[in-house]
Amino acid sequence: MAVCVSVIGKENSPLYIWVGNGKEELHLHYLAHTALDVIQEKVSAVNKTPGDTRELYLGLLYASEEYKVFGYTTNTRIKFVIITDAANTTLRDNEIRMMFRRLHNMYTNVVCNPFYVPGEQITSREFDKGVGALVAGN
Amino acid sequence: MSRQSMRSNDPKKVSGELFTLTYGSLVAQLLKDYENVDDVNRQLERMGYNIGMRLIEDFLARANPGRCYDLRDTADKIQQAFKLYLGVSPSIGSWSPGGDEFSVVLETNPLAEFVELPDHCLSLRYSNILAGVIPPISHLRILAHLPRERWKSLLTGLRKDIECSSIVYSHLEVEKGMFNE
Amino acid sequence: MAEEAMFDFIHMEAVSYVFQGGEKLAEDEAVSKLEHMGFATGYRLVERLTRESGRYKDELDIMKYICKDLWVTVYKKQIDNLRTNHQGVYVLHDNRFRFLSHMATGKQYLQYAPRYLAFTCGLVRGCLANLGVTCVVTAEVTQLPACKFQIQVQRG
Amino acid sequence: MRSSVSVILSNPPPDTTMSYPDYCTNPHHHQTLLVLVRQVGSQLKSRSFQKLYERISRVGHVKVSDSNGSQRPVWVTYRREYPVENNDWGDFQTHRRVLGIITIGQVGSQSDLNDICKQHESLKVKYSSTLYDSRCIILGLNPDGTIYEADSRNPSRGTSPEPNGGIDGGSHPPTINGHAQSTHIKKISAGSTDRDSGVYETVSSEDKPTDSDSHSESPQGMSEGMMDLKIDTNHVNGSDSGSESTSEVGCCDDSKMDSPRDSAVDSAPDSAHDTSQSSISTSASQSSRLSLQPPSNFKTRALFYPTSEHAVNIESQLQEFVSSLFWVLESKRLDKSQEKLERPPLLCAPFERKDFIGLDMDSRTNKKRCVGRLRKQLADLTLQAGLPTEAIVHYSHAADTLRNCNDWLWLAACFEGLCAASVVMLYPNLRRSFGLQRYSSLGVGGNQGGSGGIGNRSRNGAVNTNSLPTGLDPIIVKQTSKHCLSPDDIIDKYREAIVHYSKYRNAGVVETEASIKAVHVLIEQKRYLMAAEFLSNVVFINLQLSDEEKIARFNALADLYHQIGFHRKASFFRRVAAMRCVAPQNQQPDWGQCYRLLLQTLEGYKISLDPLEFRKDGSQGWPALQVQILQELVGTSRRMGQNALCTRHQAFLVCAMLPHLSESERKETANMLESLSARSGSGPAPLVVQDTGVIIPAVNFLNIPICRSVRVQPPAVGRKAEKKLSQEAEEDTGPFIFSPFSSLTSNTQRAQGKMDFDWVEGDVCEVILDLENPMPFELKVTSMMLITEGAQFESWTSTVVLKAERGPQPVTLRGRPQGAGELKITGYSSTVMGVSSNCRLKFIPHMKIPFYTINVVSALPFIQILTANSNTGSLGSERAVSEESGNLHLSLSAGETQECSVVLHNISSQPVEEISIALESKMDKTLLSQVFQYSEENIQAQLPIQPGGKASVTLYVYASSDFLCPSRMMDESLETSSLVSGSEPPSLVSGGPSSLPSRQSVATSSTRGARTRRTDSSASLLSSRSGSSVRSGSSSSTQAPSSTARTRTTLNTSACTGRTLEATMQVKYSGGSGLLADYCRSTQVTVTVDVTPSLLVTRWDVLPAELPHQCYVVLDLLNCATHEMDLHYTPTKHILIEAGDSCRVPIPIDRCPLATLTQNGSDSESGWGWSSVLGNHVASLVELRWTQGPCDTPGRASLTGITFPPATHDLITMAPIHWDVQVDGQDVVGGTENTGVVGRTLELCVGVTNTSGAPLPPLSLRLTAFQDHQNGTLNYRLDAKMTTTGATKLTTPQLAEGEEFRHCCGLVFFTAGVYKVEVTCSPAAAVTQTSFYENITPAHQHAWKFAPPLEITVTDA
């Protein structure tokens, strides 16, 4: 399933990062980070290009030899990046979309916790569990 | 453009959330104002009481509930009220042999839906406001209190049920109890 | 609709708490507390509400959202009139604002009106802030229960 | 878009491919002529080459009017080097051909010249396959070929070469010869062009033997060129006439040339002109010099310039060169367009050749292929020749043919050309922006601020809704729309081309370049996402590259990504490049480059090496990555041996990344920093990275430790400087001028950081910082000191150790102001982990106040107060008084006096020039002045007190006390009771003489009064006669029990248990410069005096004395001290009183003269007013002195405040009259014995003289005789015993002042015995209330007696 799930704040700094395997960690960080370029471009492109590209799900941002990077942005300028193994061809676009949906819901729940200060690192146990389930694909 | 999808999500639920969120910010504010958590608990209960006072009128107006003769009726009405106002129906149970004590158990606590209590105020009884609400709506001198440990378990998000237990009902005033026209 | 009632109640409680509750506060400090509560609520609420909707393409789009969807969600009615000077000032007219509706019409309680607007100002500001529009929201009542909210967007 | 990545990745391409992709390529290159510019020879400095190269590359565009007169734009690309492999691709894409070569060299000698020429020629050979023409620019030679000496020419040159050129070119050798040569060589070049082409033909004929005629032509061409050059040199050496002729020849020679060329010659005539006349002027000067000969085989047009400055005409030269190139190109184009070969040659890309070997060329498809390819090449040429529209047509036709025969490679090339042509038309400005972007991207490299690149991009990013791409104006579209591709088509074609390329593993470079071109177009179209796609495709293309080529590649990618605004991606590749530089498999790792590249990545990771900057957008960025980059920076700089940089980066890492570092990370980073800084301490100065001007700003540890608050300390109380205040102000301002208010005012004042107190120059001042240590270990902060502005301040370093992760810990920083004025505390400097930093308050987060201001007062002296009471010890045993406020504690017995000296020790370096001492106390002023006394003058006399000097003030302390028993105000009743007891029998028994008679008796009944008078008088006489202390002592002792008992009772009732007197001695002093600024200091000594009770006057009374002008004040004295006291109550008399005893002493005093009464008492109404006057009178006369205790401490008491009841007033005051009594004519004085005989008449005369100051109203005079039975009874009934002749009661007339009234009467006694006569006179009833009496006495019965009453002893005859 996914090898990296990251929630990125309004200011493009990570609020939460889950990485599948430890040794790849930094590399995945780089992927997620560079993905922001594409996200920004896509978001700003909305205004220019006609047609309805307003979906929160931004689709495949780019693919490297071994990974695929998908993006999603909320109306509140929060970005989600999910990185999957390029080898994993079984994954449908729709499944990815659903993963993002779930991630988004979990994130909103975190924000709705009156004790969470928006913009801070996400430390919620609930969220952790949620992401765990998400990447486990159930 | 998926404006419609917005509408799609249940307005009942939404305004429930609105209430929940507002309550959340209120609690947060209280925590900021009082350094002592127990004060917050007290304040919450007080607010609950005030709300109860207003709510009872509203309740009488809306669901014109019949007169009730004993504590069991009272319990039913409480159940009814929760259903109406919080959209959740608690289960009434664990009656004391004396029949003067029972528990209102919320399977899901809309108030605490998103709450994860920070470690520094675990002693906070987040939903204490409910404890405050119940006495006035049941015109009985009843002492509704929420056992601490239950709260912990609830608020650390392990269990989403509130248990408003051991409503000790001091003396029989049922005839001039709640909801008498 | 009972949930609304709960919202009204909690709001009233908040107001009364801030004003005569606890330690006596200066009026403006109290108002700012309310405003802040509103902000926190709005910020979170909008996070939930906009989950389903598509991306907003511009400021006006967002404002429309506030006037329609948000208002309906919170106050069960739409904003009656939205005006803008296209330089970042938007004025939202609500001819019968819910929090004021329970107050006797006329001038009598006019001076208390601000108390019942502060929360909403915060709410709107919170929503907008989270949607990436930083602004100042002020409210004004001339004739109960009508009131208008002015949104001054901070550019740059 | 790739067809099959994997295939290409699998097996590496063979080496026949061109290995050198040009990452700066751009569609417009298709349109340009490629010229190679090379530095030759060893002499030329690369700088001057660089200069020339820039000048040359500015000539990138030349307009040439073609045969049919229309203007043709000709574009040139200059390259410094160009691999021959690429050149081989010239058939494939003609813009890859090197058409011209320009070499630049410097000569100092013939050998240099030879060398240069050789190199040039070899270059020509190298590129001979494509070369059209070449130039050789040679510096260091005069036009005539003689060596140019800088020094000799300097003056003329120094003045200004180009003005010369401007004013008259004639006088300017280089220009002349430049032109002279140009004319000649124009001929040559003109001649040689076809020959060069011939050369070209011949060379190319190697692989294409079809050509024939060229062989014949080429040799003579060679020879001619050679010969010409010879002539040229010859005539330059020889006479100028020759030059003219040859130039003529040149011209006519030119004119002979065929049509396309003459246009090029247009420029010739004018140049020819000035040469003709100018050359004359110069020739003479140069004739003498020896000149260098280019080697014989050097067949190139050389341009001689003394220096690059002289090469003023180089632009025109280039223009000419370029146009010559153009003409060759044009001619070839025309040939190609005209020729109709039935067996067209097959053009190939280098790697194709072998594939076609043995291929049947006549097959239909191959024919087609050849045609198509030829057409394509034609298109290329056309495009280069500046006819894009035609080019497009050719391309599209070629495309069709090629597609039919599935010639993918060339089809791709065709598409590329098509795109290029379209781009040329649609985006003419792409050429410019291209250069500009590269520039900007470099700029970005330079400063991580990255102003240029992002600037552009962000602007591009802005909404641009018009459908036409920028730089495309509708007109062009209309006219070109025919075949010209639309913006979208361009991209599609590029994509298609790339797809095709990707099928050939050898076309990697071409593919790469195509992608890059596409990217440039997309950038122009602002379609960045797609651009990104193309770029990522580039990444996939697998090329066999050397390490530095790889690096170059990643760099290029980074630049491109930067241009499309993907800064993160850009940084990513930049970093990859950087890592490449030092990759383990890399043989010679280049840490320097790695470092520079890393610096360029920072922007993309939102790292600004300025901590302040960084904190501002701290929320942005990706901590994990930031940390890594920084660590890499650290590592790299360490490998570079740049310890300072290394430390700086590590410091930044610790400082800026602190929030994101885990506890363990904090530990290790800190340790590392310490070890690094140990190697090279890092100061707070910015560092400059050499050979990139990058400045690494200082890292100041604002957050390690965190400064929570700054507390500026006021000086110690005693050291406080006060404004010298005017006297009246001084009253209300106590020692603590600020204490009550500062608390209020300070808040507001702190707000602006203005301190409400002053510091004093030269004093040690303190500031307390509350520091918090965020690190998980004990933090040692060394050399911590204040940073100040304004007044000079010497701040002292201090070292502190902060506990791990502990909340605010106060740290005191000290210093000493060196000058007066406003002092600003703007921050503090510290050294943490070996990194010293200056922490400005204004930069410290959550620090409200940017700086604190304190006013520094110029230096003031400081005195320490020492006190010693001189009785106990002299100055020897001074005891220092605690600095801020001295205390002096004395315990004295009431009435005791002690003098203590207060020593002012000036322990400062300033002289004390002014002192004022004031006593402050709750006591009322009079008492104060009574208790404490010192001499102001004495102090002033001792000024100034020099530094180290001392001055002493003697303070006299008198333990004043109220010696009168508080019960003195006893009303009459009480008094009587006590007096009654006083005249009780027991007391009489116990020694009548000292018993006190009832005053009432005196006042009321004269008879009893008489009796008392006698007894008491006897007592007094007795005491006076034998006034031995023993006697009275015994008497007192005998009386002791009762009296003591009595006094005890009084003691209990009265509060005579002693008291405490307290006062502060306020010393204000100033001196030195502080005085001028009129400031002063004040210190104080608190003097406390515990007064132990000593003597107490429990009761008092007044008795008449023997002498009429005197009276006795009788006191009951109680010794409440703990020691026996020896009391002196009159100068002569003294008495010992045991501790606790009391005794009664009579003190004779002069009565109060009426005068004083009338003066002082006149105003008083009541008797009490009087009594106070009298009291004072008595007090002034009576002084009790004593010595007591082991060391005979002296003491004195006064009766101040004593008062007397009215009844006693007449006793105290002088009588207004004087008595003059005679018995039988002989005067009677107090106590004289008179004798009479029974039956015989005694004559008694009484004279009354008015001694008062005023006339006396009538008085009633009375003579009363009586007998005293000595048992307290007086017998006034003497009718049986005597009789009187004459009146015994009569009224005197008004007596004028000094007037006397006499009255005589006779006394006859019947029986013997002792008789007494009382003579009294009192105001006559009638006139009692006349003003006079009112004046002098209260309204009560006055009576003045003749005392003592006269006594007559009668004996029987």
mmCIF file of C-alpha atoms in Angstrom, chain A residues 6-8 11-14 17 26-38 40-42 44-45 47-48 62-65 121, chain D residues 5 9 457 460-464 526 528-529 540 564-570 572 575 604-605 619-625 628-629 632:
data_model
loop_
_atom_site.group_PDB
_atom_site.id
_atom_site.type_symbol
_atom_site.label_atom_id
_atom_site.label_comp_id
_atom_site.label_asym_id
_atom_site.label_seq_id
_atom_site.Cartn_x
_atom_site.Cartn_y
_atom_site.Cartn_z
ATOM 1 C CA SER A 6 2.234 13.122 5.103
ATOM 2 C CA VAL A 7 0.096 16.035 6.189
ATOM 3 C CA ILE A 8 1.562 19.382 5.206
ATOM 4 C CA GLU A 11 2.996 27.127 5.224
ATOM 5 C CA ASN A 12 4.234 23.971 3.529
ATOM 6 C CA SER A 13 5.859 22.562 6.575
ATOM 7 C CA PRO A 14 4.982 19.043 7.612
ATOM 8 C CA ILE A 17 4.670 12.246 8.461
ATOM 9 C CA LEU A 26 14.775 10.666 4.164
ATOM 10 C CA HIS A 27 14.336 9.847 0.519
ATOM 11 C CA LEU A 28 10.599 9.761 0.960
ATOM 12 C CA HIS A 29 10.822 13.076 2.750
ATOM 13 C CA TYR A 30 12.493 14.497 -0.332
ATOM 14 C CA LEU A 31 9.808 13.089 -2.559
ATOM 15 C CA ALA A 32 7.025 14.530 -0.451
ATOM 16 C CA HIS A 33 8.827 17.820 -0.245
ATOM 17 C CA THR A 34 9.389 18.192 -3.953
ATOM 18 C CA ALA A 35 5.796 17.135 -4.546
ATOM 19 C CA LEU A 36 4.823 20.459 -3.024
ATOM 20 C CA ASP A 37 6.083 22.207 -6.124
ATOM 21 C CA VAL A 38 3.630 20.313 -8.236
ATOM 22 C CA GLN A 40 1.394 24.528 -5.678
ATOM 23 C CA GLU A 41 1.488 24.652 -9.436
ATOM 24 C CA LYS A 42 -1.678 22.617 -9.759
ATOM 25 C CA SER A 44 -2.518 27.972 -8.758
ATOM 26 C CA ALA A 45 -3.274 26.532 -12.195
ATOM 27 C CA ASN A 47 -7.564 29.779 -11.701
ATOM 28 C CA LYS A 48 -5.998 29.836 -15.133
ATOM 29 C CA TYR A 62 4.783 12.699 -10.382
ATOM 30 C CA ALA A 63 6.406 9.366 -10.523
ATOM 31 C CA SER A 64 9.961 8.439 -9.918
ATOM 32 C CA GLU A 65 11.381 5.112 -10.963
ATOM 33 C CA GLN A 121 2.536 18.972 14.901
ATOM 34 C CA VAL D 5 12.775 3.449 -20.988
ATOM 35 C CA LEU D 9 18.546 1.760 -19.654
ATOM 36 C CA ARG D 457 8.690 33.179 -12.256
ATOM 37 C CA ASN D 460 4.853 34.734 -14.841
ATOM 38 C CA GLY D 461 2.815 32.746 -12.374
ATOM 39 C CA ALA D 462 0.377 35.606 -12.139
ATOM 40 C CA VAL D 463 -2.881 35.136 -13.959
ATOM 41 C CA ASN D 464 -2.480 35.620 -17.687
ATOM 42 C CA LYS D 526 3.748 29.598 -18.767
ATOM 43 C CA TYR D 528 4.960 24.942 -16.005
ATOM 44 C CA LEU D 529 3.336 21.655 -15.172
ATOM 45 C CA PHE D 540 15.017 9.485 -17.474
ATOM 46 C CA ILE D 564 9.569 26.895 -13.909
ATOM 47 C CA GLY D 565 9.297 27.869 -10.271
ATOM 48 C CA PHE D 566 9.826 24.406 -8.873
ATOM 49 C CA HIS D 567 12.312 25.615 -6.320
ATOM 50 C CA ARG D 568 12.140 22.498 -4.214
ATOM 51 C CA LYS D 569 12.793 20.288 -7.191
ATOM 52 C CA ALA D 570 15.542 22.601 -8.299
ATOM 53 C CA PHE D 572 16.753 18.667 -4.956
ATOM 54 C CA ARG D 575 21.836 18.804 -4.037
ATOM 55 C CA GLY D 604 14.512 25.617 -2.011
ATOM 56 C CA TYR D 605 14.532 24.328 1.538
ATOM 57 C CA SER D 619 7.094 27.788 10.244
ATOM 58 C CA GLN D 620 7.864 27.042 6.624
ATOM 59 C CA GLY D 621 10.292 24.497 5.360
ATOM 60 C CA TRP D 622 10.835 20.880 6.126
ATOM 61 C CA PRO D 623 12.822 20.446 9.311
ATOM 62 C CA ALA D 624 14.049 16.941 8.607
ATOM 63 C CA LEU D 625 15.497 18.014 5.277
ATOM 64 C CA GLN D 628 20.231 17.212 6.702
ATOM 65 C CA ILE D 629 21.256 19.985 4.343
ATOM 66 C CA GLU D 632 25.952 18.340 4.824
#
